[in-house]
Short mmCIF file of C-alpha atoms and ligand atoms in Angstrom, two decimals:
data_model
loop_
_atom_site.label_atom_id
_atom_site.label_comp_id
_atom_site.label_asym_id
_atom_site.label_seq_id
_atom_site.Cartn_x
_atom_site.Cartn_y
_atom_site.Cartn_z
CA MET A 1 -18.12 15.50 2.39
CA ARG A 2 -20.28 13.35 1.32
CA VAL A 3 -20.45 9.27 2.76
CA VAL A 4 -22.16 6.59 0.67
CA ARG A 5 -21.95 3.21 0.95
CA SER A 6 -22.92 1.38 -1.83
CA ILE A 7 -21.69 0.96 -5.10
CA ASN A 8 -25.02 2.27 -6.96
CA ASP A 9 -24.30 5.41 -5.01
CA MET A 10 -21.30 6.20 -5.81
CA ARG A 11 -22.03 5.44 -9.45
CA ASN A 12 -24.79 7.48 -8.98
CA VAL A 13 -22.25 11.06 -7.74
CA ILE A 14 -19.83 9.87 -10.43
CA ALA A 15 -22.19 10.45 -12.93
CA ASP A 16 -23.37 13.54 -12.07
CA TRP A 17 -19.87 14.78 -12.17
CA ARG A 18 -19.60 13.25 -15.79
CA ARG A 19 -22.48 15.39 -16.54
CA THR A 20 -20.41 18.64 -15.72
CA GLY A 21 -17.38 17.13 -17.40
CA ALA A 22 -15.48 17.00 -14.18
CA THR A 23 -12.69 14.55 -14.19
CA VAL A 24 -12.24 11.49 -10.88
CA GLY A 25 -9.51 10.65 -9.01
CA LEU A 26 -9.66 7.76 -6.51
CA VAL A 27 -7.70 6.81 -3.68
CA PRO A 28 -8.36 3.20 -1.89
CA THR A 29 -7.54 2.86 1.46
CA MET A 30 -8.23 0.83 4.57
CA GLY A 31 -8.44 3.82 7.10
CA GLY A 32 -6.35 4.83 10.08
CA VAL A 33 -5.52 7.68 8.03
CA HIS A 34 -2.20 9.30 8.61
CA ALA A 35 0.20 11.98 6.61
CA GLY A 36 0.76 9.33 3.73
CA HIS A 37 -2.67 8.60 2.83
CA LEU A 38 -3.52 12.74 2.50
CA SER A 39 -0.78 13.35 0.60
CA LEU A 40 -1.93 10.85 -1.68
CA ILE A 41 -5.58 12.50 -1.61
CA ARG A 42 -3.62 16.17 -2.36
CA VAL A 43 -1.84 13.97 -5.48
CA ALA A 44 -5.15 12.88 -7.01
CA GLY A 45 -6.50 16.29 -6.47
CA GLU A 46 -3.50 17.58 -8.72
CA HIS A 47 -4.79 15.37 -11.48
CA SER A 48 -8.51 15.64 -10.86
CA ASP A 49 -11.76 17.74 -10.49
CA GLN A 50 -13.16 15.01 -7.53
CA VAL A 51 -11.14 12.92 -5.10
CA ILE A 52 -12.97 9.84 -4.04
CA ALA A 53 -11.49 8.16 -0.89
CA THR A 54 -12.58 4.71 -0.37
CA LEU A 55 -12.49 3.14 3.12
CA PHE A 56 -12.82 -0.53 3.39
CA VAL A 57 -10.84 -3.26 5.46
CA ASN A 58 -10.13 -5.51 2.90
CA PRO A 59 -10.96 -9.00 4.80
CA SER A 60 -9.41 -11.00 1.60
CA GLN A 61 -5.78 -9.80 2.53
CA PHE A 62 -5.14 -10.83 5.56
CA SER A 63 -4.51 -14.35 6.74
CA LEU A 64 -6.23 -15.94 9.87
CA ASP A 65 -3.24 -15.09 11.66
CA GLU A 66 -3.21 -11.51 10.85
CA ASP A 67 -4.78 -8.48 11.91
CA PHE A 68 -7.99 -8.00 10.61
CA ASP A 69 -9.80 -7.31 13.60
CA ALA A 70 -7.62 -5.66 15.46
CA TYR A 71 -6.72 -3.15 12.37
CA PRO A 72 -7.73 0.56 13.45
CA ARG A 73 -11.10 2.06 12.44
CA ASP A 74 -12.09 5.16 13.24
CA GLU A 75 -14.64 6.32 10.59
CA ASP A 76 -15.24 9.74 12.10
CA LYS A 77 -11.86 10.77 12.45
CA ASP A 78 -10.75 9.74 9.04
CA LEU A 79 -13.79 11.04 7.32
CA GLN A 80 -12.81 14.60 9.13
CA MET A 81 -9.02 14.17 7.60
CA PHE A 82 -10.05 13.07 3.69
CA GLY A 83 -11.93 15.99 3.54
CA GLU A 84 -9.37 18.72 4.80
CA ALA A 85 -7.07 17.30 2.50
CA GLY A 86 -9.96 17.86 -0.30
CA ALA A 87 -11.51 14.60 -0.59
CA SER A 88 -15.33 15.36 -1.90
CA LEU A 89 -16.84 11.51 -1.52
CA LEU A 90 -16.06 9.01 0.72
CA PHE A 91 -16.62 5.23 -0.48
CA ALA A 92 -16.99 3.39 2.97
CA PRO A 93 -19.27 0.20 1.98
CA PRO A 94 -20.07 -2.54 4.46
CA ILE A 95 -18.35 -6.14 3.69
CA GLU A 96 -21.35 -7.51 1.97
CA GLU A 97 -21.31 -4.75 -0.76
CA ILE A 98 -18.55 -5.83 -1.95
CA TYR A 99 -17.94 -9.44 -1.28
CA PRO A 100 -21.78 -10.80 -1.37
CA ASN A 101 -22.61 -14.03 -0.77
CA GLY A 102 -21.29 -16.26 -3.03
CA HIS A 103 -18.49 -14.15 -4.33
CA VAL A 104 -16.13 -16.67 -5.04
CA THR A 105 -13.84 -14.55 -8.04
CA LYS A 106 -9.92 -13.65 -7.43
CA VAL A 107 -7.86 -11.90 -9.56
CA HIS A 108 -3.92 -13.19 -8.81
CA VAL A 109 -1.59 -11.56 -10.50
CA GLU A 110 0.93 -14.20 -11.24
CA GLY A 111 5.06 -14.15 -10.58
CA LEU A 112 4.79 -10.78 -8.90
CA SER A 113 2.35 -11.75 -6.28
CA SER A 114 4.47 -14.56 -5.25
CA LEU A 115 7.72 -12.79 -4.33
CA LEU A 116 8.70 -10.94 -1.46
CA GLU A 117 5.74 -10.35 0.41
CA GLY A 118 4.00 -13.01 -0.88
CA LYS A 119 6.62 -15.24 0.86
CA PHE A 120 5.26 -14.08 4.00
CA ARG A 121 1.87 -13.15 3.61
CA PRO A 122 -0.02 -15.57 0.74
CA GLN A 123 -3.20 -14.01 1.07
CA TYR A 124 -2.61 -10.05 0.82
CA LEU A 125 -0.93 -9.71 -2.81
CA THR A 126 -4.24 -11.73 -4.42
CA GLY A 127 -6.64 -10.18 -1.58
CA VAL A 128 -5.29 -6.62 -2.68
CA SER A 129 -5.39 -7.30 -6.63
CA THR A 130 -9.14 -8.62 -5.83
CA VAL A 131 -10.62 -5.47 -4.14
CA VAL A 132 -8.64 -2.72 -6.30
CA SER A 133 -9.83 -4.36 -9.53
CA LYS A 134 -13.42 -4.06 -8.09
CA LEU A 135 -13.02 -0.50 -6.76
CA LEU A 136 -11.42 0.45 -10.10
CA ILE A 137 -14.35 -1.16 -12.08
CA GLN A 138 -17.27 0.32 -9.73
CA ALA A 139 -15.44 3.90 -9.99
CA MET A 140 -14.28 3.79 -13.71
CA ALA A 141 -11.94 6.99 -12.39
CA ASP A 142 -9.65 8.92 -14.61
CA VAL A 143 -6.74 8.20 -12.04
CA ALA A 144 -5.83 6.34 -9.29
CA VAL A 145 -3.38 6.91 -6.98
CA PHE A 146 -1.20 4.44 -4.56
CA GLY A 147 1.77 4.92 -2.34
CA GLU A 148 5.14 3.47 -3.24
CA LYS A 149 5.65 2.58 0.35
CA ASP A 150 3.79 -0.82 -0.68
CA TYR A 151 5.86 -0.65 -3.70
CA GLN A 152 4.88 -4.55 -4.54
CA GLN A 153 1.36 -3.78 -4.12
CA LEU A 154 1.93 -0.72 -6.29
CA GLN A 155 3.76 -2.89 -9.15
CA VAL A 156 0.51 -5.66 -9.18
CA ILE A 157 -1.80 -3.17 -9.43
CA ARG A 158 0.13 -1.72 -12.31
CA ARG A 159 0.33 -4.98 -13.72
CA MET A 160 -3.22 -6.31 -12.84
CA ALA A 161 -4.75 -2.68 -14.48
CA ARG A 162 -2.52 -3.39 -17.64
CA ASP A 163 -3.77 -6.93 -17.97
CA LEU A 164 -7.48 -5.95 -17.58
CA ASP A 165 -7.46 -3.39 -20.00
CA ILE A 166 -8.88 -1.12 -17.03
CA PRO A 167 -8.70 2.37 -18.50
CA THR A 168 -7.86 4.22 -14.90
CA VAL A 169 -4.37 5.79 -15.29
CA ILE A 170 -2.11 4.13 -11.86
CA LEU A 171 -0.16 6.95 -10.11
CA GLY A 172 2.78 6.07 -7.29
CA ALA A 173 3.47 8.59 -4.92
CA PRO A 174 6.42 8.73 -2.49
CA THR A 175 6.72 7.65 0.86
CA ILE A 176 6.00 10.16 3.52
CA ARG A 177 7.86 9.39 6.05
CA GLU A 178 8.59 10.35 10.52
CA TYR A 179 11.52 12.37 11.79
CA ASP A 180 13.45 10.05 11.75
CA GLY A 181 12.65 8.43 8.52
CA LEU A 182 10.31 5.70 9.13
CA ALA A 183 7.68 5.42 6.52
CA MET A 184 4.22 6.58 7.90
CA SER A 185 2.09 3.39 8.34
CA SER A 186 -1.40 2.24 10.47
CA ARG A 187 0.54 -0.23 11.89
CA ASN A 188 3.24 1.84 13.25
CA ARG A 189 1.16 1.89 16.34
CA TYR A 190 2.18 -0.96 17.51
CA LEU A 191 5.30 -0.54 18.12
CA SER A 192 6.14 0.19 22.22
CA ALA A 193 7.09 3.75 23.31
CA ALA A 194 10.31 1.15 24.05
CA GLU A 195 10.80 0.02 20.44
CA ARG A 196 9.89 3.04 18.47
CA PRO A 197 13.27 4.87 18.69
CA HIS A 198 14.57 1.72 17.05
CA ALA A 199 12.05 1.69 13.88
CA GLY A 200 14.04 4.46 11.77
CA ARG A 201 17.13 1.90 11.80
CA LEU A 202 15.27 0.29 8.69
CA PHE A 203 14.94 3.13 6.58
CA SER A 204 18.69 3.91 7.60
CA ALA A 205 19.59 0.56 6.22
CA ILE A 206 18.01 0.96 3.30
CA SER A 207 19.28 3.75 2.78
CA ASP A 208 23.06 2.74 3.26
CA ILE A 209 22.62 0.13 0.74
CA ALA A 210 20.24 2.47 -1.95
CA ARG A 211 24.05 4.57 -2.03
CA ALA A 212 26.57 2.24 -1.74
CA THR A 213 24.55 -0.17 -4.74
CA ALA A 214 24.35 3.15 -6.67
CA GLU A 215 27.54 3.54 -6.53
CA GLY A 216 28.28 0.09 -7.65
CA ALA A 217 28.68 -1.65 -4.94
CA ASP A 218 27.68 -5.57 -4.19
CA PRO A 219 24.11 -5.86 -2.85
CA ILE A 220 24.31 -9.28 -1.45
CA PRO A 221 27.30 -8.59 1.33
CA LEU A 222 25.12 -5.33 2.24
CA CYS A 223 22.19 -7.04 2.91
CA ASN A 224 23.66 -9.74 5.19
CA ALA A 225 25.28 -7.01 6.73
CA ALA A 226 22.39 -5.16 7.41
CA GLU A 227 19.96 -7.75 8.50
CA ARG A 228 22.58 -8.65 11.14
CA ARG A 229 22.93 -5.09 12.45
CA LEU A 230 19.02 -5.12 12.53
CA ILE A 231 18.47 -7.86 14.79
CA GLU A 232 21.42 -6.83 16.64
CA SER A 233 19.39 -3.68 17.26
CA GLY A 234 16.68 -5.22 18.61
CA PHE A 235 14.78 -6.07 15.31
CA ARG A 236 12.88 -9.66 16.33
CA GLN A 237 12.92 -11.43 12.56
CA VAL A 238 14.02 -9.76 9.17
CA ASP A 239 11.55 -11.16 6.66
CA TYR A 240 14.05 -9.83 4.00
CA ILE A 241 16.15 -7.17 2.85
CA THR A 242 17.03 -7.16 -0.59
CA VAL A 243 17.97 -5.04 -3.75
CA ARG A 244 15.55 -6.33 -7.10
CA ASP A 245 14.84 -5.22 -10.53
CA ALA A 246 13.06 -2.24 -9.55
CA ASN A 247 9.93 -3.26 -12.67
CA THR A 248 9.95 -7.04 -12.31
CA LEU A 249 11.33 -7.39 -8.45
CA GLU A 250 13.15 -10.32 -10.01
CA GLN A 251 17.48 -10.50 -9.37
CA TYR A 252 19.16 -7.25 -9.66
CA ARG A 253 20.70 -6.77 -12.70
CA GLY A 254 23.45 -4.62 -12.01
CA PRO A 255 24.72 -1.19 -12.02
CA GLY A 256 23.04 1.18 -15.04
CA THR A 257 19.92 -1.17 -14.59
CA PRO A 258 17.00 -0.29 -12.09
CA GLY A 259 17.16 -1.47 -8.81
CA ARG A 260 14.80 -0.74 -5.78
CA VAL A 261 15.50 -2.22 -2.33
CA LEU A 262 13.09 -3.63 -0.06
CA ALA A 263 13.03 -4.60 3.18
CA ALA A 264 10.61 -6.32 5.86
CA ALA A 265 11.47 -6.67 9.35
CA TRP A 266 9.47 -7.40 12.48
CA LEU A 267 10.34 -5.01 15.37
CA GLY A 268 8.08 -6.50 18.64
CA LYS A 269 4.23 -6.73 16.97
CA ALA A 270 4.64 -4.23 14.35
CA ARG A 271 5.86 -5.78 10.69
CA LEU A 272 7.56 -2.73 9.02
CA ILE A 273 8.03 -2.65 5.55
CA ASP A 274 10.02 0.04 3.10
CA ASN A 275 11.99 0.09 0.18
CA LEU A 276 14.00 2.91 -1.98
CA ASP A 277 15.17 3.49 -4.98
CA VAL A 278 18.70 2.44 -5.70
P1 AMP B 301 -3.33 1.36 3.21
O1 AMP B 301 -4.67 2.07 4.25
O2 AMP B 301 -2.01 1.02 4.43
O3 AMP B 301 -3.77 -0.27 3.00
O4 AMP B 301 -2.93 2.17 2.19
C1 AMP B 301 -3.47 2.69 1.58
C2 AMP B 301 -2.61 3.68 0.69
O5 AMP B 301 -1.82 4.61 1.44
C3 AMP B 301 -1.76 2.67 -0.26
O6 AMP B 301 -1.90 3.15 -1.33
C4 AMP B 301 -0.85 2.79 0.78
O7 AMP B 301 0.58 2.03 -0.61
C5 AMP B 301 -0.46 4.77 1.10
N1 AMP B 301 0.64 4.54 1.55
C6 AMP B 301 0.48 3.96 3.44
N2 AMP B 301 1.29 4.88 4.07
C7 AMP B 301 1.86 5.58 3.42
C8 AMP B 301 2.89 6.44 3.29
N3 AMP B 301 3.88 6.19 4.27
N4 AMP B 301 3.56 7.51 2.24
C9 AMP B 301 3.02 6.96 1.23
N5 AMP B 301 1.56 6.37 0.90
C10 AMP B 301 1.10 5.72 1.76
#
């Protein structure tokens, strides 16, 4: 598997592929690779002939008090895992390649970026839409694959690609989970051994809410009760646990309309996020 670090080198490899008639899939990541990332590589491989994984810990999506410096970085291991899963190119640019001196342009998806995650992580979604729009324009892939695990992010990216007329098809891939339902995440390593057995409770909570809401129950008291139970079982803080319209992430419109349960909660130093279809 080849590694390229400049936009130009990536575009040259893609141009060679295009001359043979190959289609191209793109999987943006920040590394710290786990089975969730590898599932995206496989989905991309089902929809394209050549798959590019990108590895870039994007500084613009971290607030100053977040974990940019501590974020797991192991390029050799990530490279090997991406290759085994079927990627043929790794684009791992240095920061200056993506944000050269004087870079001032941001891509902001109004509305969607201010809800939920946007209330707690003000930089995050604008940082993501900025870097992902750049990666999509740089690669001009046929498809790009993102995880449903970051559901609001996926909705923001879909909207950004549509609004900017980026022709790449955006695909969402299902969340890959641990044995107890905990959604895999590079940040799960921030959980201590004592905290880890409790982490699956977030998934249990949203599963119960999704089931009861689908059966017609009012989600508001369910979410309030789930929040109390999470705090009682050792979660430090629940940022939100809520049922929303699955497309707009605004208020859920009730039985028969698309719903999504979304939650974010702190267990020790780890901020866990998860979501489920109603
Ligand atoms: P990250 O490296 O955490 O920025 O994630 C890169 C991509 O992998 C994003 O599209 C995530 O939504 C996706 N992803 C992260 N965790 C999972 C998971 N457990 N299952 C499926 N996709 C995931």
